[in-house]
Amino acid sequence: MTKGKVDALLGIVFGDEGKGKVVDVFTPRYDVVARFAGGPNAGHTIIFEGKKFVLRSIPSGIFDEGKLNIIGNGCVIAPDLFMAEAQELESAGYDLRSRLHISKRAHLILPTHRVLDRAFEAAKGKNAVGTTGKGIGPTYSEKASRTGLRVGDILENFEAKYAALKARHEQQLRDLHYTDYDITEEEQRWLQGVEYMKNFQLTDSEAEINHLLDEGKSVLAEGAQGTMLDIDHGTYPFVSSSSTTTGGVCTGLGVGPNRIGEVFGIFKAYSTRVGAGPFPVELFDETGDRLREIGHEYGAVTGRNRRCGWIDLVALKYAIMVNGVTQLVMMKSDVLDGFDTIRACIAYEKDGQTTTEMPYDTEGWKAVYKDIKGWKQDLTAITSEAQFPQAFSDYIAFLEAELKTPITILSVGPDRAQTIMR
Ligand code: GDP
Ligand code: IMO
Ligand code: MG
């Protein structure tokens, strides 16, 4: 944490690295926690004192009284889902209204955006992305085509603006011959959500953040998704629709690059991916099943099976490069506790060609592995580096040498307490 700076905590692979957990652990060090991209496609799990929460749109700093949480301009927000999420936290005793600000420039996900998401996926057939169905793609597309509605729009003449956009969507859906849908109930809840949002401070959060930084306050930018799902740098077109990388922190919060301090890149000790798209390290055998089972690798948003494989150093090096990662955070090391041998993908291979750099077209590449001795010891109760088994220390040293970046935080279990700072 540096006063007057924005530190970023970014998922640097395919999402679900454990961002929620680490943001929650980091929050006491910061004055402000802000989301800068994505929307309810995110599912960030936080576990402490026997309680478990899965956050979608609300930043993971929300549990710490006295910290300001901001949903930034780069985010997209679904009022009905936001209301459900916020009410759950309120009924658990967290006073959100004093701690949460929402940028007036964040874009609104309409119920018809979600229908369009389904319609576009259906039209893609076997090339479907496997989206979360939350309307993310259609909402960001509309933002880019300058026809979207923003949070600030709910404050004035909203009904007419909503009706006009909804009518456009309905026409689009007719054009796609996608007419078998009914949003009556959903729309009712959505409109209630719009009213509910008016209880919150809808702000020019970009100016607010900059003023706070000028006063020497510190900000933690909470990433959503991961680098390989970034609209520019991910495995396009099998990506999400926002900038999930460090550049997205600047545009998604309205801060200059000179405001960025540390960039924490978070990854798991192995790999997962939800949805379609290239995944060279994917294991289709019982080892993949074992990783899924032990790591509970089922989507926090959709419940889908996460595809599993060994760690991918090609992807990690690439992500460290495009984000300017300064420190690494390794999660879920404990999931590998029982393995005799652990593998790390050190290159990709296709048609006799080998590369250690992320290729333009990641389709069809096979992973080249290096075998590493497992530590075969329970890590979950470990509280300091001094207790690390030698083979675990060796794995960390190997990764640091390959990635040329220090691993400063290690997670050995889902609970807030199971975190080791080095
Ligand atoms: P996020 O989207 O990046 O916030 O990650 P998710 O919450 O979608 O997925 C991470 C999952 O791993 C959650 O179920 C966490 O409770 C769990 N988790 C986080 N860190 C650890 C860890 O070190 N060990 C284990 N076993 N589970 C962890
Ligand atoms: P967190 O923040 C993992 C994936 C979807 C799909 C693709 C596009 O919890 O890490 P979208 O609905 O965004 O248009 O889907 O991106 N995806 C995620 N995968 N974690 C996430 O978020 C994801 N958000 C989107 O599965 O392949
Ligand atoms: Mg998640």
PDB file of N, CA and C and ligand atoms in Angstrom, residues 11 14-19 35 37-45 55-56 117 121 129-138 140 222-226 229 237-242 272-277 299-302 304 306-307, ligand 2:
ATOM      1  N   GLY A  11      -6.791 -10.663 -11.440  1.00  0.00           N
ATOM      2  CA  GLY A  11      -6.735 -12.065 -11.854  1.00  0.00           C
ATOM      3  C   GLY A  11      -5.913 -12.103 -13.129  1.00  0.00           C
ATOM      4  N   PHE A  14      -7.652 -17.111 -16.081  1.00  0.00           N
ATOM      5  CA  PHE A  14      -9.026 -17.158 -16.601  1.00  0.00           C
ATOM      6  C   PHE A  14     -10.082 -16.839 -15.548  1.00  0.00           C
ATOM      7  N   GLY A  15      -9.742 -16.067 -14.530  1.00  0.00           N
ATOM      8  CA  GLY A  15     -10.726 -15.740 -13.501  1.00  0.00           C
ATOM      9  C   GLY A  15     -10.755 -16.785 -12.403  1.00  0.00           C
ATOM     10  N   ASP A  16     -11.514 -16.482 -11.346  1.00  0.00           N
ATOM     11  CA  ASP A  16     -11.705 -17.401 -10.219  1.00  0.00           C
ATOM     12  C   ASP A  16     -10.397 -17.775  -9.527  1.00  0.00           C
ATOM     13  N   GLU A  17      -9.456 -16.865  -9.545  1.00  0.00           N
ATOM     14  CA  GLU A  17      -8.157 -17.133  -8.923  1.00  0.00           C
ATOM     15  C   GLU A  17      -8.227 -17.021  -7.403  1.00  0.00           C
ATOM     16  N   GLY A  18      -9.250 -16.299  -6.903  1.00  0.00           N
ATOM     17  CA  GLY A  18      -9.357 -16.054  -5.463  1.00  0.00           C
ATOM     18  C   GLY A  18      -9.230 -14.572  -5.136  1.00  0.00           C
ATOM     19  N   LYS A  19      -9.627 -13.752  -6.103  1.00  0.00           N
ATOM     20  CA  LYS A  19      -9.514 -12.287  -5.933  1.00  0.00           C
ATOM     21  C   LYS A  19     -10.291 -11.797  -4.722  1.00  0.00           C
ATOM     22  N   ARG A  35     -14.191  -1.514  -7.665  1.00  0.00           N
ATOM     23  CA  ARG A  35     -14.278  -2.383  -8.845  1.00  0.00           C
ATOM     24  C   ARG A  35     -14.208  -1.484 -10.076  1.00  0.00           C
ATOM     25  N   ALA A  37     -14.195  -2.935 -13.532  1.00  0.00           N
ATOM     26  CA  ALA A  37     -14.623  -3.608 -14.765  1.00  0.00           C
ATOM     27  C   ALA A  37     -15.538  -4.772 -14.430  1.00  0.00           C
ATOM     28  N   GLY A  38     -16.273  -5.197 -15.442  1.00  0.00           N
ATOM     29  CA  GLY A  38     -17.128  -6.361 -15.285  1.00  0.00           C
ATOM     30  C   GLY A  38     -18.397  -6.031 -14.518  1.00  0.00           C
ATOM     31  N   GLY A  39     -19.149  -7.068 -14.243  1.00  0.00           N
ATOM     32  CA  GLY A  39     -20.428  -6.897 -13.554  1.00  0.00           C
ATOM     33  C   GLY A  39     -20.769  -8.195 -12.868  1.00  0.00           C
ATOM     34  N   PRO A  40     -22.040  -8.589 -12.915  1.00  0.00           N
ATOM     35  CA  PRO A  40     -22.436  -9.804 -12.193  1.00  0.00           C
ATOM     36  C   PRO A  40     -21.997 -11.104 -12.873  1.00  0.00           C
ATOM     37  N   ASN A  41     -21.170 -11.010 -13.886  1.00  0.00           N
ATOM     38  CA  ASN A  41     -20.500 -12.225 -14.379  1.00  0.00           C
ATOM     39  C   ASN A  41     -19.445 -12.675 -13.363  1.00  0.00           C
ATOM     40  N   ALA A  42     -19.007 -11.756 -12.519  1.00  0.00           N
ATOM     41  CA  ALA A  42     -18.021 -12.093 -11.489  1.00  0.00           C
ATOM     42  C   ALA A  42     -18.694 -12.810 -10.324  1.00  0.00           C
ATOM     43  N   GLY A  43     -17.946 -13.699  -9.690  1.00  0.00           N
ATOM     44  CA  GLY A  43     -18.405 -14.325  -8.451  1.00  0.00           C
ATOM     45  C   GLY A  43     -17.192 -14.403  -7.553  1.00  0.00           C
ATOM     46  N   HIS A  44     -17.136 -13.555  -6.545  1.00  0.00           N
ATOM     47  CA  HIS A  44     -15.962 -13.469  -5.675  1.00  0.00           C
ATOM     48  C   HIS A  44     -16.331 -13.987  -4.293  1.00  0.00           C
ATOM     49  N   THR A  45     -15.662 -15.057  -3.880  1.00  0.00           N
ATOM     50  CA  THR A  45     -16.019 -15.733  -2.635  1.00  0.00           C
ATOM     51  C   THR A  45     -15.160 -15.228  -1.484  1.00  0.00           C
ATOM     52  N   LEU A  55     -19.785 -12.407  -3.800  1.00  0.00           N
ATOM     53  CA  LEU A  55     -20.113 -11.065  -4.300  1.00  0.00           C
ATOM     54  C   LEU A  55     -20.009 -11.028  -5.818  1.00  0.00           C
ATOM     55  N   ARG A  56     -20.908 -10.269  -6.421  1.00  0.00           N
ATOM     56  CA  ARG A  56     -20.944 -10.191  -7.896  1.00  0.00           C
ATOM     57  C   ARG A  56     -20.544  -8.807  -8.371  1.00  0.00           C
ATOM     58  N   ASP A 117     -27.998 -11.653 -24.894  1.00  0.00           N
ATOM     59  CA  ASP A 117     -26.831 -12.504 -24.605  1.00  0.00           C
ATOM     60  C   ASP A 117     -27.160 -13.948 -25.001  1.00  0.00           C
ATOM     61  N   GLU A 121     -25.605 -16.070 -28.222  1.00  0.00           N
ATOM     62  CA  GLU A 121     -24.955 -17.361 -27.958  1.00  0.00           C
ATOM     63  C   GLU A 121     -25.607 -18.456 -28.796  1.00  0.00           C
ATOM     64  N   VAL A 129     -19.554 -18.743 -26.841  1.00  0.00           N
ATOM     65  CA  VAL A 129     -18.480 -18.414 -25.896  1.00  0.00           C
ATOM     66  C   VAL A 129     -18.676 -19.140 -24.569  1.00  0.00           C
ATOM     67  N   GLY A 130     -19.935 -19.503 -24.285  1.00  0.00           N
ATOM     68  CA  GLY A 130     -20.233 -20.057 -22.964  1.00  0.00           C
ATOM     69  C   GLY A 130     -20.253 -18.942 -21.944  1.00  0.00           C
ATOM     70  N   THR A 131     -20.981 -17.875 -22.262  1.00  0.00           N
ATOM     71  CA  THR A 131     -21.017 -16.721 -21.352  1.00  0.00           C
ATOM     72  C   THR A 131     -21.773 -17.079 -20.081  1.00  0.00           C
ATOM     73  N   THR A 132     -21.728 -16.170 -19.126  1.00  0.00           N
ATOM     74  CA  THR A 132     -22.468 -16.382 -17.887  1.00  0.00           C
ATOM     75  C   THR A 132     -23.950 -16.042 -18.077  1.00  0.00           C
ATOM     76  N   GLY A 133     -24.317 -15.510 -19.231  1.00  0.00           N
ATOM     77  CA  GLY A 133     -25.714 -15.172 -19.500  1.00  0.00           C
ATOM     78  C   GLY A 133     -26.195 -13.929 -18.772  1.00  0.00           C
ATOM     79  N   LYS A 134     -25.273 -13.140 -18.284  1.00  0.00           N
ATOM     80  CA  LYS A 134     -25.666 -11.955 -17.502  1.00  0.00           C
ATOM     81  C   LYS A 134     -25.801 -10.690 -18.356  1.00  0.00           C
ATOM     82  N   GLY A 135     -25.701 -10.829 -19.650  1.00  0.00           N
ATOM     83  CA  GLY A 135     -25.897  -9.656 -20.521  1.00  0.00           C
ATOM     84  C   GLY A 135     -24.657  -8.785 -20.667  1.00  0.00           C
ATOM     85  N   ILE A 136     -23.509  -9.342 -20.331  1.00  0.00           N
ATOM     86  CA  ILE A 136     -22.273  -8.554 -20.317  1.00  0.00           C
ATOM     87  C   ILE A 136     -21.900  -8.072 -21.728  1.00  0.00           C
ATOM     88  N   GLY A 137     -21.834  -8.996 -22.680  1.00  0.00           N
ATOM     89  CA  GLY A 137     -21.433  -8.645 -24.048  1.00  0.00           C
ATOM     90  C   GLY A 137     -22.356  -7.593 -24.656  1.00  0.00           C
ATOM     91  N   PRO A 138     -23.671  -7.830 -24.661  1.00  0.00           N
ATOM     92  CA  PRO A 138     -24.575  -6.838 -25.233  1.00  0.00           C
ATOM     93  C   PRO A 138     -24.482  -5.469 -24.546  1.00  0.00           C
ATOM     94  N   TYR A 140     -21.793  -4.072 -22.930  1.00  0.00           N
ATOM     95  CA  TYR A 140     -20.553  -3.376 -23.334  1.00  0.00           C
ATOM     96  C   TYR A 140     -20.587  -3.009 -24.822  1.00  0.00           C
ATOM     97  N   GLU A 222     -10.028  -3.680  -7.387  1.00  0.00           N
ATOM     98  CA  GLU A 222     -10.321  -5.126  -7.385  1.00  0.00           C
ATOM     99  C   GLU A 222     -10.651  -5.590  -8.797  1.00  0.00           C
ATOM    100  N   GLY A 223      -9.813  -6.432  -9.340  1.00  0.00           N
ATOM    101  CA  GLY A 223     -10.073  -6.946 -10.673  1.00  0.00           C
ATOM    102  C   GLY A 223     -11.252  -7.898 -10.696  1.00  0.00           C
ATOM    103  N   ALA A 224     -11.800  -8.067 -11.883  1.00  0.00           N
ATOM    104  CA  ALA A 224     -12.793  -9.115 -12.112  1.00  0.00           C
ATOM    105  C   ALA A 224     -12.331  -9.884 -13.335  1.00  0.00           C
ATOM    106  N   GLN A 225     -12.811 -11.099 -13.474  1.00  0.00           N
ATOM    107  CA  GLN A 225     -12.370 -11.987 -14.546  1.00  0.00           C
ATOM    108  C   GLN A 225     -10.836 -12.133 -14.475  1.00  0.00           C
ATOM    109  N   GLY A 226     -10.182 -12.254 -15.629  1.00  0.00           N
ATOM    110  CA  GLY A 226      -8.728 -12.433 -15.609  1.00  0.00           C
ATOM    111  C   GLY A 226      -8.146 -11.980 -16.936  1.00  0.00           C
ATOM    112  N   LEU A 229      -9.165 -13.397 -20.200  1.00  0.00           N
ATOM    113  CA  LEU A 229     -10.547 -13.099 -20.605  1.00  0.00           C
ATOM    114  C   LEU A 229     -10.684 -11.633 -20.997  1.00  0.00           C
ATOM    115  N   PRO A 237     -11.977 -14.854 -29.766  1.00  0.00           N
ATOM    116  CA  PRO A 237     -13.190 -14.228 -29.230  1.00  0.00           C
ATOM    117  C   PRO A 237     -13.743 -14.889 -27.965  1.00  0.00           C
ATOM    118  N   PHE A 238     -13.011 -15.838 -27.401  1.00  0.00           N
ATOM    119  CA  PHE A 238     -13.502 -16.507 -26.189  1.00  0.00           C
ATOM    120  C   PHE A 238     -13.058 -15.717 -24.963  1.00  0.00           C
ATOM    121  N   VAL A 239     -13.637 -14.555 -24.817  1.00  0.00           N
ATOM    122  CA  VAL A 239     -13.244 -13.625 -23.752  1.00  0.00           C
ATOM    123  C   VAL A 239     -14.508 -12.984 -23.183  1.00  0.00           C
ATOM    124  N   SER A 240     -14.332 -12.184 -22.145  1.00  0.00           N
ATOM    125  CA  SER A 240     -15.427 -11.337 -21.699  1.00  0.00           C
ATOM    126  C   SER A 240     -15.331 -10.020 -22.482  1.00  0.00           C
ATOM    127  N   SER A 241     -16.067  -9.004 -22.097  1.00  0.00           N
ATOM    128  CA  SER A 241     -16.149  -7.814 -22.957  1.00  0.00           C
ATOM    129  C   SER A 241     -15.537  -6.569 -22.341  1.00  0.00           C
ATOM    130  N   SER A 242     -14.795  -6.720 -21.254  1.00  0.00           N
ATOM    131  CA  SER A 242     -14.228  -5.532 -20.621  1.00  0.00           C
ATOM    132  C   SER A 242     -12.701  -5.634 -20.561  1.00  0.00           C
ATOM    133  N   THR A 272      -7.543 -23.200 -14.119  1.00  0.00           N
ATOM    134  CA  THR A 272      -8.937 -23.535 -14.426  1.00  0.00           C
ATOM    135  C   THR A 272      -9.462 -22.561 -15.472  1.00  0.00           C
ATOM    136  N   ARG A 273     -10.507 -22.980 -16.159  1.00  0.00           N
ATOM    137  CA  ARG A 273     -11.213 -22.103 -17.087  1.00  0.00           C
ATOM    138  C   ARG A 273     -12.678 -22.505 -17.106  1.00  0.00           C
ATOM    139  N   VAL A 274     -13.590 -21.519 -17.098  1.00  0.00           N
ATOM    140  CA  VAL A 274     -15.022 -21.809 -17.274  1.00  0.00           C
ATOM    141  C   VAL A 274     -15.433 -21.276 -18.637  1.00  0.00           C
ATOM    142  N   GLY A 275     -16.294 -22.002 -19.316  1.00  0.00           N
ATOM    143  CA  GLY A 275     -16.744 -21.548 -20.633  1.00  0.00           C
ATOM    144  C   GLY A 275     -15.837 -22.110 -21.717  1.00  0.00           C
ATOM    145  N   ALA A 276     -16.157 -21.736 -22.970  1.00  0.00           N
ATOM    146  CA  ALA A 276     -15.439 -22.314 -24.109  1.00  0.00           C
ATOM    147  C   ALA A 276     -14.150 -21.553 -24.399  1.00  0.00           C
ATOM    148  N   GLY A 277     -13.350 -22.126 -25.323  1.00  0.00           N
ATOM    149  CA  GLY A 277     -12.129 -21.445 -25.766  1.00  0.00           C
ATOM    150  C   GLY A 277     -10.893 -22.261 -25.493  1.00  0.00           C
ATOM    151  N   GLY A 299     -18.308 -23.324 -10.924  1.00  0.00           N
ATOM    152  CA  GLY A 299     -18.483 -21.877 -11.042  1.00  0.00           C
ATOM    153  C   GLY A 299     -19.298 -21.266  -9.911  1.00  0.00           C
ATOM    154  N   ALA A 300     -18.811 -20.132  -9.364  1.00  0.00           N
ATOM    155  CA  ALA A 300     -19.522 -19.437  -8.285  1.00  0.00           C
ATOM    156  C   ALA A 300     -20.777 -18.741  -8.811  1.00  0.00           C
ATOM    157  N   VAL A 301     -20.844 -18.461 -10.118  1.00  0.00           N
ATOM    158  CA  VAL A 301     -21.999 -17.759 -10.693  1.00  0.00           C
ATOM    159  C   VAL A 301     -22.960 -18.749 -11.332  1.00  0.00           C
ATOM    160  N   THR A 302     -22.435 -19.675 -12.116  1.00  0.00           N
ATOM    161  CA  THR A 302     -23.313 -20.538 -12.906  1.00  0.00           C
ATOM    162  C   THR A 302     -23.321 -21.995 -12.436  1.00  0.00           C
ATOM    163  N   ARG A 304     -21.282 -24.166 -13.171  1.00  0.00           N
ATOM    164  CA  ARG A 304     -20.711 -25.058 -14.185  1.00  0.00           C
ATOM    165  C   ARG A 304     -19.395 -25.669 -13.698  1.00  0.00           C
ATOM    166  N   ARG A 306     -15.675 -26.257 -13.720  1.00  0.00           N
ATOM    167  CA  ARG A 306     -14.537 -25.531 -14.267  1.00  0.00           C
ATOM    168  C   ARG A 306     -13.595 -26.556 -14.905  1.00  0.00           C
ATOM    169  N   ARG A 307     -13.089 -26.217 -16.068  1.00  0.00           N
ATOM    170  CA  ARG A 307     -12.090 -27.070 -16.731  1.00  0.00           C
ATOM    171  C   ARG A 307     -10.776 -26.912 -15.951  1.00  0.00           C
TER     172      ARG A 307
HETATM  173  P1  IMO B   2     -14.505 -13.777 -11.720  1.00  0.00           P
HETATM  174  O1  IMO B   2     -14.451 -12.290 -11.486  1.00  0.00           O
HETATM  175  C1  IMO B   2     -14.376 -17.046 -14.631  1.00  0.00           C
HETATM  176  C2  IMO B   2     -16.090 -16.237 -18.583  1.00  0.00           C
HETATM  177  C3  IMO B   2     -17.351 -16.973 -18.946  1.00  0.00           C
HETATM  178  C4  IMO B   2     -17.186 -17.038 -20.449  1.00  0.00           C
HETATM  179  C5  IMO B   2     -16.547 -15.712 -20.796  1.00  0.00           C
HETATM  180  C6  IMO B   2     -17.509 -14.635 -21.264  1.00  0.00           C
HETATM  181  O2  IMO B   2     -15.346 -14.504 -10.745  1.00  0.00           O
HETATM  182  O3  IMO B   2     -13.124 -14.328 -11.875  1.00  0.00           O
HETATM  183  P2  IMO B   2     -19.358 -13.168 -20.035  1.00  0.00           P
HETATM  184  O4  IMO B   2     -20.570 -13.584 -19.267  1.00  0.00           O
HETATM  185  O5  IMO B   2     -18.399 -12.321 -19.273  1.00  0.00           O
HETATM  186  O6  IMO B   2     -19.688 -12.563 -21.366  1.00  0.00           O
HETATM  187  O7  IMO B   2     -18.609 -14.557 -20.370  1.00  0.00           O
HETATM  188  O8  IMO B   2     -15.900 -15.280 -19.617  1.00  0.00           O
HETATM  189  N1  IMO B   2     -16.164 -15.480 -17.304  1.00  0.00           N
HETATM  190  C7  IMO B   2     -15.572 -15.858 -16.177  1.00  0.00           C
HETATM  191  N2  IMO B   2     -14.864 -16.965 -15.880  1.00  0.00           N
HETATM  192  N3  IMO B   2     -14.526 -16.075 -13.694  1.00  0.00           N
HETATM  193  C8  IMO B   2     -15.210 -14.939 -13.973  1.00  0.00           C
HETATM  194  O9  IMO B   2     -15.282 -13.911 -13.124  1.00  0.00           O
HETATM  195  C9  IMO B   2     -15.799 -14.813 -15.260  1.00  0.00           C
HETATM  196  N4  IMO B   2     -16.542 -13.852 -15.843  1.00  0.00           N
HETATM  197  C10 IMO B   2     -16.734 -14.269 -17.104  1.00  0.00           C
HETATM  198  O10 IMO B   2     -17.389 -18.248 -18.357  1.00  0.00           O
HETATM  199  O11 IMO B   2     -16.277 -18.053 -20.805  1.00  0.00           O
END
